[in-house]
Amino acid sequence: MIIWFVPRVVMEPEAWEMHTVDASSSGADGVKMADINNDGFLDVVTGWEEGGMTKLYLHPGLEKVEEWWPSVIVGNTPNVEDAVFADVDDDGNLDIVSCTENGSEKIFFHYSKGSDLLDEVNWEQLVLPASDGRMPWMYAEPIQLDGQYGVDIVAAGKGDRSQLGWFEAPSNPTDINGWQWHPISSVGWIMSILLKDMDEDGDQDIVITDRRLSLQACRWLENPGVGEHQKEPWESHIIGAKNLEVMFMDMADLNQDGKEEVVVTERTKQTIRIFSRLNKAGTKWAEKIIDIPLSTGNAKSVEAGDLNGDGIPELVLSTNTDGEAKVGLTWLDGRDLMNNGEIIFKNISGKHRAKYDKVELLDIDRDGDLDVLICEENYGTNSEGLGVVWYENPFK
């Protein structure tokens, strides 16, 4: 079953107020969050691709949250594509993992070595040997996958020789040479990695969007079991959007039926695709298609969250405006999605020349509603150089 919606665009009310976390370098490429200093606020890590560095930002507290955030460069990472928090040495303190692509093709571990996280001397950077030169790395997610030792890492890249797989943590967490790579599937250009139990059998499966080449689609890989079984083949299941240039994705219970939908942006036809589960095994899906207006730019990411406090998730869309002044951040009302009503894209960002990346939703200013955290890959002359920014939700 396929339902197709042609939207109407409304640019009122006025744009949400924007606050800058940092705009001091070039090519901010994705944001990840965790409370690294245990102060109760989520901190942010970002890789600056053109700037060639990975940077940590500590939430400054509510009084200074609208100012630039205190930060530290945790490592020099040429062509960095992604950075994420993970306790890779199993010492109880979060470290940072960076993925780098063409021209570097390494995964870096950035170890936190002291209590003053804003002092560069308290950060040590090492290359993960099992990653070096294997592929251009795009994305990584920490997970305890095999039930032993420390956290493992699921990762993937892009290009003809790229794969999705996982790095098995060694018995000695400080032995960086002991990490072992286990491939799961060939990929063309990974965009998203989500860790979910898709078949309700008690273990973590892997949901991905693959942007290019023969396996282009949104699909999930079925975990074959615990321990040594996880090194066996993982069966691939297509969710949808086959042969489309899928971008970022999210999963959330949009229709309040107790089951999560899969929400994907794609660029081939410029749509948002919503896939609803039809069976417990996760092998049959219904599809809802929403056209993305040309006035917003080319599809990049979609994220679900309750923006207006009505208990129903909304969708936030980010786009690349390709150097034109367009509204690159918009939101869609959850009630319209749930009731198959008229789809209206509503203004968040106002008009920018922007290459927005993946949307993250969190209550940054602790006023009870979800704000939008995002980075904009500010490079060249086709961008306004926004850097890492957040948009303050006007709903109270």
PDB file of C-alpha atoms in Angstrom, residues 7-297:
ATOM      1  CA  PRO A   7       2.393  19.334   0.291  1.00  0.00           C
ATOM      2  CA  ARG A   8       1.565  22.972   0.729  1.00  0.00           C
ATOM      3  CA  VAL A   9       4.330  25.279   2.000  1.00  0.00           C
ATOM      4  CA  VAL A  10       3.647  27.896   4.638  1.00  0.00           C
ATOM      5  CA  MET A  11       6.494  30.164   5.750  1.00  0.00           C
ATOM      6  CA  GLU A  12       4.664  31.726   8.661  1.00  0.00           C
ATOM      7  CA  PRO A  13       5.080  32.213  11.538  1.00  0.00           C
ATOM      8  CA  GLU A  14       8.488  33.847  11.715  1.00  0.00           C
ATOM      9  CA  ALA A  15      11.664  31.795  11.926  1.00  0.00           C
ATOM     10  CA  TRP A  16      12.771  30.352  15.252  1.00  0.00           C
ATOM     11  CA  GLU A  17      15.560  32.276  16.956  1.00  0.00           C
ATOM     12  CA  MET A  18      19.003  30.901  16.059  1.00  0.00           C
ATOM     13  CA  HIS A  19      21.923  30.653  18.520  1.00  0.00           C
ATOM     14  CA  THR A  20      25.505  29.834  17.537  1.00  0.00           C
ATOM     15  CA  VAL A  21      27.513  27.174  19.359  1.00  0.00           C
ATOM     16  CA  ASP A  22      30.583  27.703  17.150  1.00  0.00           C
ATOM     17  CA  ALA A  23      31.293  29.083  13.673  1.00  0.00           C
ATOM     18  CA  SER A  24      35.069  29.379  13.897  1.00  0.00           C
ATOM     19  CA  SER A  25      36.105  26.776  11.321  1.00  0.00           C
ATOM     20  CA  SER A  26      34.901  25.189   8.081  1.00  0.00           C
ATOM     21  CA  GLY A  27      32.812  22.160   7.187  1.00  0.00           C
ATOM     22  CA  ALA A  28      30.984  21.214  10.402  1.00  0.00           C
ATOM     23  CA  ASP A  29      29.745  17.725   9.604  1.00  0.00           C
ATOM     24  CA  GLY A  30      27.233  16.237  12.022  1.00  0.00           C
ATOM     25  CA  VAL A  31      26.637  16.528  15.769  1.00  0.00           C
ATOM     26  CA  LYS A  32      26.438  13.809  18.421  1.00  0.00           C
ATOM     27  CA  MET A  33      25.465  14.263  22.064  1.00  0.00           C
ATOM     28  CA  ALA A  34      26.304  12.842  25.491  1.00  0.00           C
ATOM     29  CA  ASP A  35      26.905  14.133  29.011  1.00  0.00           C
ATOM     30  CA  ILE A  36      30.679  13.688  29.045  1.00  0.00           C
ATOM     31  CA  ASN A  37      31.324  15.683  32.240  1.00  0.00           C
ATOM     32  CA  ASN A  38      28.340  14.345  34.228  1.00  0.00           C
ATOM     33  CA  ASP A  39      26.840  17.764  34.950  1.00  0.00           C
ATOM     34  CA  GLY A  40      23.332  16.834  33.789  1.00  0.00           C
ATOM     35  CA  PHE A  41      23.552  18.633  30.436  1.00  0.00           C
ATOM     36  CA  LEU A  42      24.187  17.047  27.047  1.00  0.00           C
ATOM     37  CA  ASP A  43      27.486  18.047  25.446  1.00  0.00           C
ATOM     38  CA  VAL A  44      28.253  17.983  21.721  1.00  0.00           C
ATOM     39  CA  VAL A  45      31.009  16.608  19.496  1.00  0.00           C
ATOM     40  CA  THR A  46      31.498  17.672  15.870  1.00  0.00           C
ATOM     41  CA  GLY A  47      33.952  16.851  13.129  1.00  0.00           C
ATOM     42  CA  TRP A  48      34.980  19.857  11.016  1.00  0.00           C
ATOM     43  CA  GLU A  49      35.700  18.235   7.651  1.00  0.00           C
ATOM     44  CA  GLU A  50      37.423  21.094   5.833  1.00  0.00           C
ATOM     45  CA  GLY A  51      38.928  22.326   9.116  1.00  0.00           C
ATOM     46  CA  GLY A  52      40.501  18.892   9.658  1.00  0.00           C
ATOM     47  CA  MET A  53      39.698  18.568  13.362  1.00  0.00           C
ATOM     48  CA  THR A  54      37.314  17.020  15.863  1.00  0.00           C
ATOM     49  CA  LYS A  55      35.957  19.355  18.509  1.00  0.00           C
ATOM     50  CA  LEU A  56      34.142  18.888  21.831  1.00  0.00           C
ATOM     51  CA  TYR A  57      31.641  21.465  23.139  1.00  0.00           C
ATOM     52  CA  LEU A  58      30.583  21.516  26.779  1.00  0.00           C
ATOM     53  CA  HIS A  59      27.095  22.770  27.540  1.00  0.00           C
ATOM     54  CA  PRO A  60      27.778  26.079  29.323  1.00  0.00           C
ATOM     55  CA  GLY A  61      24.751  25.986  31.637  1.00  0.00           C
ATOM     56  CA  LEU A  62      21.451  27.785  31.265  1.00  0.00           C
ATOM     57  CA  GLU A  63      22.717  31.317  31.879  1.00  0.00           C
ATOM     58  CA  LYS A  64      25.164  31.148  28.961  1.00  0.00           C
ATOM     59  CA  VAL A  65      23.429  28.666  26.685  1.00  0.00           C
ATOM     60  CA  GLU A  66      22.746  31.323  24.030  1.00  0.00           C
ATOM     61  CA  GLU A  67      26.454  32.231  23.818  1.00  0.00           C
ATOM     62  CA  TRP A  68      29.241  30.335  22.020  1.00  0.00           C
ATOM     63  CA  TRP A  69      29.965  27.150  23.986  1.00  0.00           C
ATOM     64  CA  PRO A  70      33.361  26.421  25.593  1.00  0.00           C
ATOM     65  CA  SER A  71      35.247  23.967  23.394  1.00  0.00           C
ATOM     66  CA  VAL A  72      38.455  22.022  22.840  1.00  0.00           C
ATOM     67  CA  ILE A  73      40.058  20.395  19.815  1.00  0.00           C
ATOM     68  CA  VAL A  74      40.431  16.738  20.819  1.00  0.00           C
ATOM     69  CA  GLY A  75      42.423  15.767  17.728  1.00  0.00           C
ATOM     70  CA  ASN A  76      43.545  16.601  14.214  1.00  0.00           C
ATOM     71  CA  THR A  77      41.383  14.519  11.858  1.00  0.00           C
ATOM     72  CA  PRO A  78      41.825  15.229   8.122  1.00  0.00           C
ATOM     73  CA  ASN A  79      38.619  14.765   6.100  1.00  0.00           C
ATOM     74  CA  VAL A  80      36.641  13.873   9.206  1.00  0.00           C
ATOM     75  CA  GLU A  81      33.093  12.769   8.418  1.00  0.00           C
ATOM     76  CA  ASP A  82      31.631  11.803  11.791  1.00  0.00           C
ATOM     77  CA  ALA A  83      32.415  11.840  15.502  1.00  0.00           C
ATOM     78  CA  VAL A  84      30.653  10.087  18.371  1.00  0.00           C
ATOM     79  CA  PHE A  85      31.056   9.558  22.126  1.00  0.00           C
ATOM     80  CA  ALA A  86      32.101   6.093  23.368  1.00  0.00           C
ATOM     81  CA  ASP A  87      34.026   4.692  26.358  1.00  0.00           C
ATOM     82  CA  VAL A  88      36.510   2.754  24.223  1.00  0.00           C
ATOM     83  CA  ASP A  89      39.041   2.053  27.001  1.00  0.00           C
ATOM     84  CA  ASP A  90      36.318   0.939  29.446  1.00  0.00           C
ATOM     85  CA  ASP A  91      37.508   3.221  32.256  1.00  0.00           C
ATOM     86  CA  GLY A  92      34.079   4.687  33.005  1.00  0.00           C
ATOM     87  CA  ASN A  93      34.774   7.965  31.206  1.00  0.00           C
ATOM     88  CA  LEU A  94      33.512   8.800  27.724  1.00  0.00           C
ATOM     89  CA  ASP A  95      36.043   9.108  24.917  1.00  0.00           C
ATOM     90  CA  ILE A  96      35.428  10.182  21.304  1.00  0.00           C
ATOM     91  CA  VAL A  97      35.605   8.186  18.056  1.00  0.00           C
ATOM     92  CA  SER A  98      36.161   9.979  14.716  1.00  0.00           C
ATOM     93  CA  CYS A  99      35.662   8.585  11.195  1.00  0.00           C
ATOM     94  CA  THR A 100      37.660   9.983   8.268  1.00  0.00           C
ATOM     95  CA  GLU A 101      37.110   9.416   4.567  1.00  0.00           C
ATOM     96  CA  ASN A 102      39.042   9.869   1.282  1.00  0.00           C
ATOM     97  CA  GLY A 103      42.616  11.005   1.829  1.00  0.00           C
ATOM     98  CA  SER A 104      42.749   9.624   5.368  1.00  0.00           C
ATOM     99  CA  GLU A 105      40.606   6.452   5.655  1.00  0.00           C
ATOM    100  CA  LYS A 106      41.134   5.952   9.373  1.00  0.00           C
ATOM    101  CA  ILE A 107      39.111   5.764  12.545  1.00  0.00           C
ATOM    102  CA  PHE A 108      40.630   7.697  15.440  1.00  0.00           C
ATOM    103  CA  PHE A 109      40.186   7.111  19.151  1.00  0.00           C
ATOM    104  CA  HIS A 110      40.425  10.280  21.259  1.00  0.00           C
ATOM    105  CA  TYR A 111      41.031   9.307  24.872  1.00  0.00           C
ATOM    106  CA  SER A 112      40.027  11.640  27.710  1.00  0.00           C
ATOM    107  CA  LYS A 113      42.899  11.536  30.195  1.00  0.00           C
ATOM    108  CA  GLY A 114      42.132  14.199  32.773  1.00  0.00           C
ATOM    109  CA  SER A 115      39.355  15.958  34.651  1.00  0.00           C
ATOM    110  CA  ASP A 116      39.805  19.249  32.752  1.00  0.00           C
ATOM    111  CA  LEU A 117      38.201  18.275  29.455  1.00  0.00           C
ATOM    112  CA  LEU A 118      38.828  21.724  27.931  1.00  0.00           C
ATOM    113  CA  ASP A 119      42.608  21.330  28.195  1.00  0.00           C
ATOM    114  CA  GLU A 120      44.060  19.805  25.015  1.00  0.00           C
ATOM    115  CA  VAL A 121      46.840  18.099  26.990  1.00  0.00           C
ATOM    116  CA  ASN A 122      44.204  15.844  28.547  1.00  0.00           C
ATOM    117  CA  TRP A 123      43.355  14.314  25.169  1.00  0.00           C
ATOM    118  CA  GLU A 124      45.330  11.553  23.451  1.00  0.00           C
ATOM    119  CA  GLN A 125      44.647  10.579  19.838  1.00  0.00           C
ATOM    120  CA  LEU A 126      45.461   7.164  18.350  1.00  0.00           C
ATOM    121  CA  VAL A 127      44.603   5.506  15.037  1.00  0.00           C
ATOM    122  CA  LEU A 128      42.556   2.307  15.320  1.00  0.00           C
ATOM    123  CA  PRO A 129      44.920  -0.065  13.434  1.00  0.00           C
ATOM    124  CA  ALA A 130      42.169  -2.386  12.186  1.00  0.00           C
ATOM    125  CA  SER A 131      40.551   0.577  10.400  1.00  0.00           C
ATOM    126  CA  ASP A 132      43.610   2.055   8.701  1.00  0.00           C
ATOM    127  CA  GLY A 133      43.239   2.163   4.889  1.00  0.00           C
ATOM    128  CA  ARG A 134      40.337  -0.300   4.862  1.00  0.00           C
ATOM    129  CA  MET A 135      37.837   2.150   3.307  1.00  0.00           C
ATOM    130  CA  PRO A 136      36.730   5.798   3.468  1.00  0.00           C
ATOM    131  CA  TRP A 137      34.901   5.765   6.822  1.00  0.00           C
ATOM    132  CA  MET A 138      31.578   7.601   7.106  1.00  0.00           C
ATOM    133  CA  TYR A 139      29.809   6.625  10.305  1.00  0.00           C
ATOM    134  CA  ALA A 140      30.218   4.771  13.592  1.00  0.00           C
ATOM    135  CA  GLU A 141      27.975   3.832  16.504  1.00  0.00           C
ATOM    136  CA  PRO A 142      29.064   2.303  19.846  1.00  0.00           C
ATOM    137  CA  ILE A 143      27.180  -0.742  21.089  1.00  0.00           C
ATOM    138  CA  GLN A 144      27.747  -3.687  23.407  1.00  0.00           C
ATOM    139  CA  LEU A 145      27.155  -6.270  20.701  1.00  0.00           C
ATOM    140  CA  ASP A 146      28.775  -9.549  21.740  1.00  0.00           C
ATOM    141  CA  GLY A 147      28.084  -9.387  25.472  1.00  0.00           C
ATOM    142  CA  GLN A 148      31.721  -9.438  26.552  1.00  0.00           C
ATOM    143  CA  TYR A 149      34.534  -7.017  27.408  1.00  0.00           C
ATOM    144  CA  GLY A 150      33.927  -3.348  26.581  1.00  0.00           C
ATOM    145  CA  VAL A 151      31.822  -1.481  24.071  1.00  0.00           C
ATOM    146  CA  ASP A 152      32.028  -2.613  20.438  1.00  0.00           C
ATOM    147  CA  ILE A 153      31.726  -0.289  17.445  1.00  0.00           C
ATOM    148  CA  VAL A 154      29.501  -0.688  14.384  1.00  0.00           C
ATOM    149  CA  ALA A 155      30.919   1.284  11.445  1.00  0.00           C
ATOM    150  CA  ALA A 156      30.654   1.668   7.671  1.00  0.00           C
ATOM    151  CA  GLY A 157      32.041   3.657   4.771  1.00  0.00           C
ATOM    152  CA  LYS A 158      31.494   4.576   1.147  1.00  0.00           C
ATOM    153  CA  GLY A 159      32.879   3.558  -2.245  1.00  0.00           C
ATOM    154  CA  ASP A 160      33.430   0.388  -4.260  1.00  0.00           C
ATOM    155  CA  ARG A 161      35.223  -1.492  -1.455  1.00  0.00           C
ATOM    156  CA  SER A 162      33.177  -0.271   1.474  1.00  0.00           C
ATOM    157  CA  GLN A 163      31.442  -2.426   4.038  1.00  0.00           C
ATOM    158  CA  LEU A 164      29.235  -2.313   7.091  1.00  0.00           C
ATOM    159  CA  GLY A 165      30.687  -4.237   9.996  1.00  0.00           C
ATOM    160  CA  TRP A 166      31.731  -4.137  13.609  1.00  0.00           C
ATOM    161  CA  PHE A 167      34.920  -3.807  15.603  1.00  0.00           C
ATOM    162  CA  GLU A 168      35.121  -6.344  18.417  1.00  0.00           C
ATOM    163  CA  ALA A 169      36.542  -4.882  21.615  1.00  0.00           C
ATOM    164  CA  PRO A 170      39.562  -6.755  23.037  1.00  0.00           C
ATOM    165  CA  SER A 171      39.733  -8.372  26.446  1.00  0.00           C
ATOM    166  CA  ASN A 172      42.278  -5.723  27.437  1.00  0.00           C
ATOM    167  CA  PRO A 173      40.480  -2.400  26.791  1.00  0.00           C
ATOM    168  CA  THR A 174      43.759  -0.463  26.526  1.00  0.00           C
ATOM    169  CA  ASP A 175      45.078  -2.722  23.729  1.00  0.00           C
ATOM    170  CA  ILE A 176      44.223  -0.723  20.606  1.00  0.00           C
ATOM    171  CA  ASN A 177      45.879  -3.381  18.439  1.00  0.00           C
ATOM    172  CA  GLY A 178      43.489  -5.999  19.805  1.00  0.00           C
ATOM    173  CA  TRP A 179      40.353  -4.636  18.124  1.00  0.00           C
ATOM    174  CA  GLN A 180      39.118  -7.000  15.368  1.00  0.00           C
ATOM    175  CA  TRP A 181      37.020  -6.114  12.303  1.00  0.00           C
ATOM    176  CA  HIS A 182      34.063  -8.316  11.317  1.00  0.00           C
ATOM    177  CA  PRO A 183      32.286  -7.435   8.038  1.00  0.00           C
ATOM    178  CA  ILE A 184      28.495  -7.735   7.833  1.00  0.00           C
ATOM    179  CA  SER A 185      27.490  -6.426   4.411  1.00  0.00           C
ATOM    180  CA  SER A 186      28.774  -4.574   1.375  1.00  0.00           C
ATOM    181  CA  VAL A 187      27.532  -0.981   1.148  1.00  0.00           C
ATOM    182  CA  GLY A 188      27.787   1.835  -1.368  1.00  0.00           C
ATOM    183  CA  TRP A 189      27.596   5.000   0.732  1.00  0.00           C
ATOM    184  CA  ILE A 190      26.283   4.672   4.265  1.00  0.00           C
ATOM    185  CA  MET A 191      24.238   7.582   5.638  1.00  0.00           C
ATOM    186  CA  SER A 192      22.528   6.253   8.772  1.00  0.00           C
ATOM    187  CA  ILE A 193      23.148   3.487  11.281  1.00  0.00           C
ATOM    188  CA  LEU A 194      20.440   2.776  13.861  1.00  0.00           C
ATOM    189  CA  LEU A 195      20.644  -0.037  16.408  1.00  0.00           C
ATOM    190  CA  LYS A 196      17.207  -1.597  16.951  1.00  0.00           C
ATOM    191  CA  ASP A 197      15.649  -4.978  17.728  1.00  0.00           C
ATOM    192  CA  MET A 198      13.710  -5.180  14.461  1.00  0.00           C
ATOM    193  CA  ASP A 199      12.363  -8.740  14.856  1.00  0.00           C
ATOM    194  CA  GLU A 200      11.711  -8.629  18.615  1.00  0.00           C
ATOM    195  CA  ASP A 201      14.017 -11.554  19.379  1.00  0.00           C
ATOM    196  CA  GLY A 202      15.967  -9.800  22.129  1.00  0.00           C
ATOM    197  CA  ASP A 203      19.141  -8.797  20.274  1.00  0.00           C
ATOM    198  CA  GLN A 204      20.229  -5.652  18.459  1.00  0.00           C
ATOM    199  CA  ASP A 205      19.835  -5.545  14.687  1.00  0.00           C
ATOM    200  CA  ILE A 206      21.255  -2.796  12.468  1.00  0.00           C
ATOM    201  CA  VAL A 207      19.089  -0.451  10.363  1.00  0.00           C
ATOM    202  CA  ILE A 208      20.824   1.542   7.613  1.00  0.00           C
ATOM    203  CA  THR A 209      20.290   3.877   4.710  1.00  0.00           C
ATOM    204  CA  ASP A 210      22.656   3.145   1.827  1.00  0.00           C
ATOM    205  CA  ARG A 211      22.872   5.992  -0.657  1.00  0.00           C
ATOM    206  CA  ARG A 212      24.667   4.535  -3.685  1.00  0.00           C
ATOM    207  CA  LEU A 213      25.500   1.473  -5.824  1.00  0.00           C
ATOM    208  CA  SER A 214      23.675  -1.867  -6.072  1.00  0.00           C
ATOM    209  CA  LEU A 215      22.291  -2.067  -2.512  1.00  0.00           C
ATOM    210  CA  GLN A 216      20.830   1.450  -2.541  1.00  0.00           C
ATOM    211  CA  ALA A 217      17.856   1.340  -0.128  1.00  0.00           C
ATOM    212  CA  CYS A 218      16.729   1.493   3.472  1.00  0.00           C
ATOM    213  CA  ARG A 219      17.235  -1.979   4.966  1.00  0.00           C
ATOM    214  CA  TRP A 220      18.034  -3.820   8.153  1.00  0.00           C
ATOM    215  CA  LEU A 221      20.564  -6.539   8.944  1.00  0.00           C
ATOM    216  CA  GLU A 222      19.397  -9.369  11.177  1.00  0.00           C
ATOM    217  CA  ASN A 223      21.650 -10.218  14.098  1.00  0.00           C
ATOM    218  CA  PRO A 224      22.429 -13.965  13.805  1.00  0.00           C
ATOM    219  CA  GLY A 225      22.831 -14.463  17.552  1.00  0.00           C
ATOM    220  CA  VAL A 226      25.189 -13.862  20.454  1.00  0.00           C
ATOM    221  CA  GLY A 227      28.880 -14.604  20.822  1.00  0.00           C
ATOM    222  CA  GLU A 228      30.544 -16.315  17.889  1.00  0.00           C
ATOM    223  CA  HIS A 229      27.256 -16.407  15.972  1.00  0.00           C
ATOM    224  CA  GLN A 230      27.553 -12.673  15.354  1.00  0.00           C
ATOM    225  CA  LYS A 231      30.543 -13.353  13.125  1.00  0.00           C
ATOM    226  CA  GLU A 232      28.294 -15.405  10.825  1.00  0.00           C
ATOM    227  CA  PRO A 233      26.358 -13.828   7.907  1.00  0.00           C
ATOM    228  CA  TRP A 234      23.652 -11.280   8.797  1.00  0.00           C
ATOM    229  CA  GLU A 235      20.511 -11.612   6.643  1.00  0.00           C
ATOM    230  CA  SER A 236      19.502  -8.389   4.842  1.00  0.00           C
ATOM    231  CA  HIS A 237      15.860  -7.236   4.767  1.00  0.00           C
ATOM    232  CA  ILE A 238      14.670  -4.377   2.549  1.00  0.00           C
ATOM    233  CA  ILE A 239      12.361  -1.867   4.234  1.00  0.00           C
ATOM    234  CA  GLY A 240      11.868   0.350   1.178  1.00  0.00           C
ATOM    235  CA  ALA A 241      13.181   3.137  -1.059  1.00  0.00           C
ATOM    236  CA  LYS A 242      15.064   0.639  -3.207  1.00  0.00           C
ATOM    237  CA  ASN A 243      17.126   2.260  -5.989  1.00  0.00           C
ATOM    238  CA  LEU A 244      16.555   5.720  -4.508  1.00  0.00           C
ATOM    239  CA  GLU A 245      19.292   7.997  -3.158  1.00  0.00           C
ATOM    240  CA  VAL A 246      18.337   7.664   0.488  1.00  0.00           C
ATOM    241  CA  MET A 247      19.814  10.109   2.975  1.00  0.00           C
ATOM    242  CA  PHE A 248      19.408  10.224   6.774  1.00  0.00           C
ATOM    243  CA  MET A 249      16.642   8.386   8.631  1.00  0.00           C
ATOM    244  CA  ASP A 250      14.903   8.130  11.990  1.00  0.00           C
ATOM    245  CA  MET A 251      12.532   5.723  13.741  1.00  0.00           C
ATOM    246  CA  ALA A 252       9.585   6.767  15.937  1.00  0.00           C
ATOM    247  CA  ASP A 253       5.999   5.774  16.714  1.00  0.00           C
ATOM    248  CA  LEU A 254       4.276   8.419  14.598  1.00  0.00           C
ATOM    249  CA  ASN A 255       0.748   6.975  14.644  1.00  0.00           C
ATOM    250  CA  GLN A 256       0.721   6.005  18.330  1.00  0.00           C
ATOM    251  CA  ASP A 257       0.065   2.301  17.681  1.00  0.00           C
ATOM    252  CA  GLY A 258       2.977   1.046  19.781  1.00  0.00           C
ATOM    253  CA  LYS A 259       5.186   0.255  16.759  1.00  0.00           C
ATOM    254  CA  GLU A 260       7.895   2.483  15.376  1.00  0.00           C
ATOM    255  CA  GLU A 261       7.737   3.781  11.819  1.00  0.00           C
ATOM    256  CA  VAL A 262      10.850   4.174   9.680  1.00  0.00           C
ATOM    257  CA  VAL A 263      11.205   7.698   8.273  1.00  0.00           C
ATOM    258  CA  VAL A 264      13.653   8.349   5.427  1.00  0.00           C
ATOM    259  CA  THR A 265      14.587  11.274   3.179  1.00  0.00           C
ATOM    260  CA  GLU A 266      15.647  10.590  -0.404  1.00  0.00           C
ATOM    261  CA  ARG A 267      16.949  12.767  -3.233  1.00  0.00           C
ATOM    262  CA  THR A 268      16.050  10.842  -6.394  1.00  0.00           C
ATOM    263  CA  LYS A 269      12.425  12.031  -6.284  1.00  0.00           C
ATOM    264  CA  GLN A 270      12.822  14.528  -3.393  1.00  0.00           C
ATOM    265  CA  THR A 271      10.489  12.890  -0.905  1.00  0.00           C
ATOM    266  CA  ILE A 272      10.071  11.864   2.702  1.00  0.00           C
ATOM    267  CA  ARG A 273       9.179   8.156   2.932  1.00  0.00           C
ATOM    268  CA  ILE A 274       7.347   6.792   5.991  1.00  0.00           C
ATOM    269  CA  PHE A 275       7.310   3.002   6.322  1.00  0.00           C
ATOM    270  CA  SER A 276       4.844   1.337   8.707  1.00  0.00           C
ATOM    271  CA  ARG A 277       5.401  -2.224   9.900  1.00  0.00           C
ATOM    272  CA  LEU A 278       2.896  -4.815   8.680  1.00  0.00           C
ATOM    273  CA  ASN A 279       4.274  -7.889  10.448  1.00  0.00           C
ATOM    274  CA  LYS A 280       6.192  -8.720  13.606  1.00  0.00           C
ATOM    275  CA  ALA A 281       9.158 -10.080  11.643  1.00  0.00           C
ATOM    276  CA  GLY A 282       9.826  -6.679  10.106  1.00  0.00           C
ATOM    277  CA  THR A 283       9.750  -7.995   6.535  1.00  0.00           C
ATOM    278  CA  LYS A 284       6.565  -6.281   5.256  1.00  0.00           C
ATOM    279  CA  TRP A 285       6.007  -2.525   5.211  1.00  0.00           C
ATOM    280  CA  ALA A 286       3.384  -0.015   4.019  1.00  0.00           C
ATOM    281  CA  GLU A 287       4.674   3.215   2.497  1.00  0.00           C
ATOM    282  CA  LYS A 288       3.541   6.839   2.771  1.00  0.00           C
ATOM    283  CA  ILE A 289       5.248   9.352   0.462  1.00  0.00           C
ATOM    284  CA  ILE A 290       5.434  13.108   1.028  1.00  0.00           C
ATOM    285  CA  ASP A 291       6.813  15.351  -1.705  1.00  0.00           C
ATOM    286  CA  ILE A 292       9.434  17.851  -0.518  1.00  0.00           C
ATOM    287  CA  PRO A 293       8.791  21.382  -1.876  1.00  0.00           C
ATOM    288  CA  LEU A 294      11.442  22.784  -4.213  1.00  0.00           C
ATOM    289  CA  SER A 295      11.451  25.952  -2.134  1.00  0.00           C
ATOM    290  CA  THR A 296      13.124  24.123   0.785  1.00  0.00           C
ATOM    291  CA  GLY A 297      16.152  22.610  -1.050  1.00  0.00           C
TER     292      GLY A 297
END
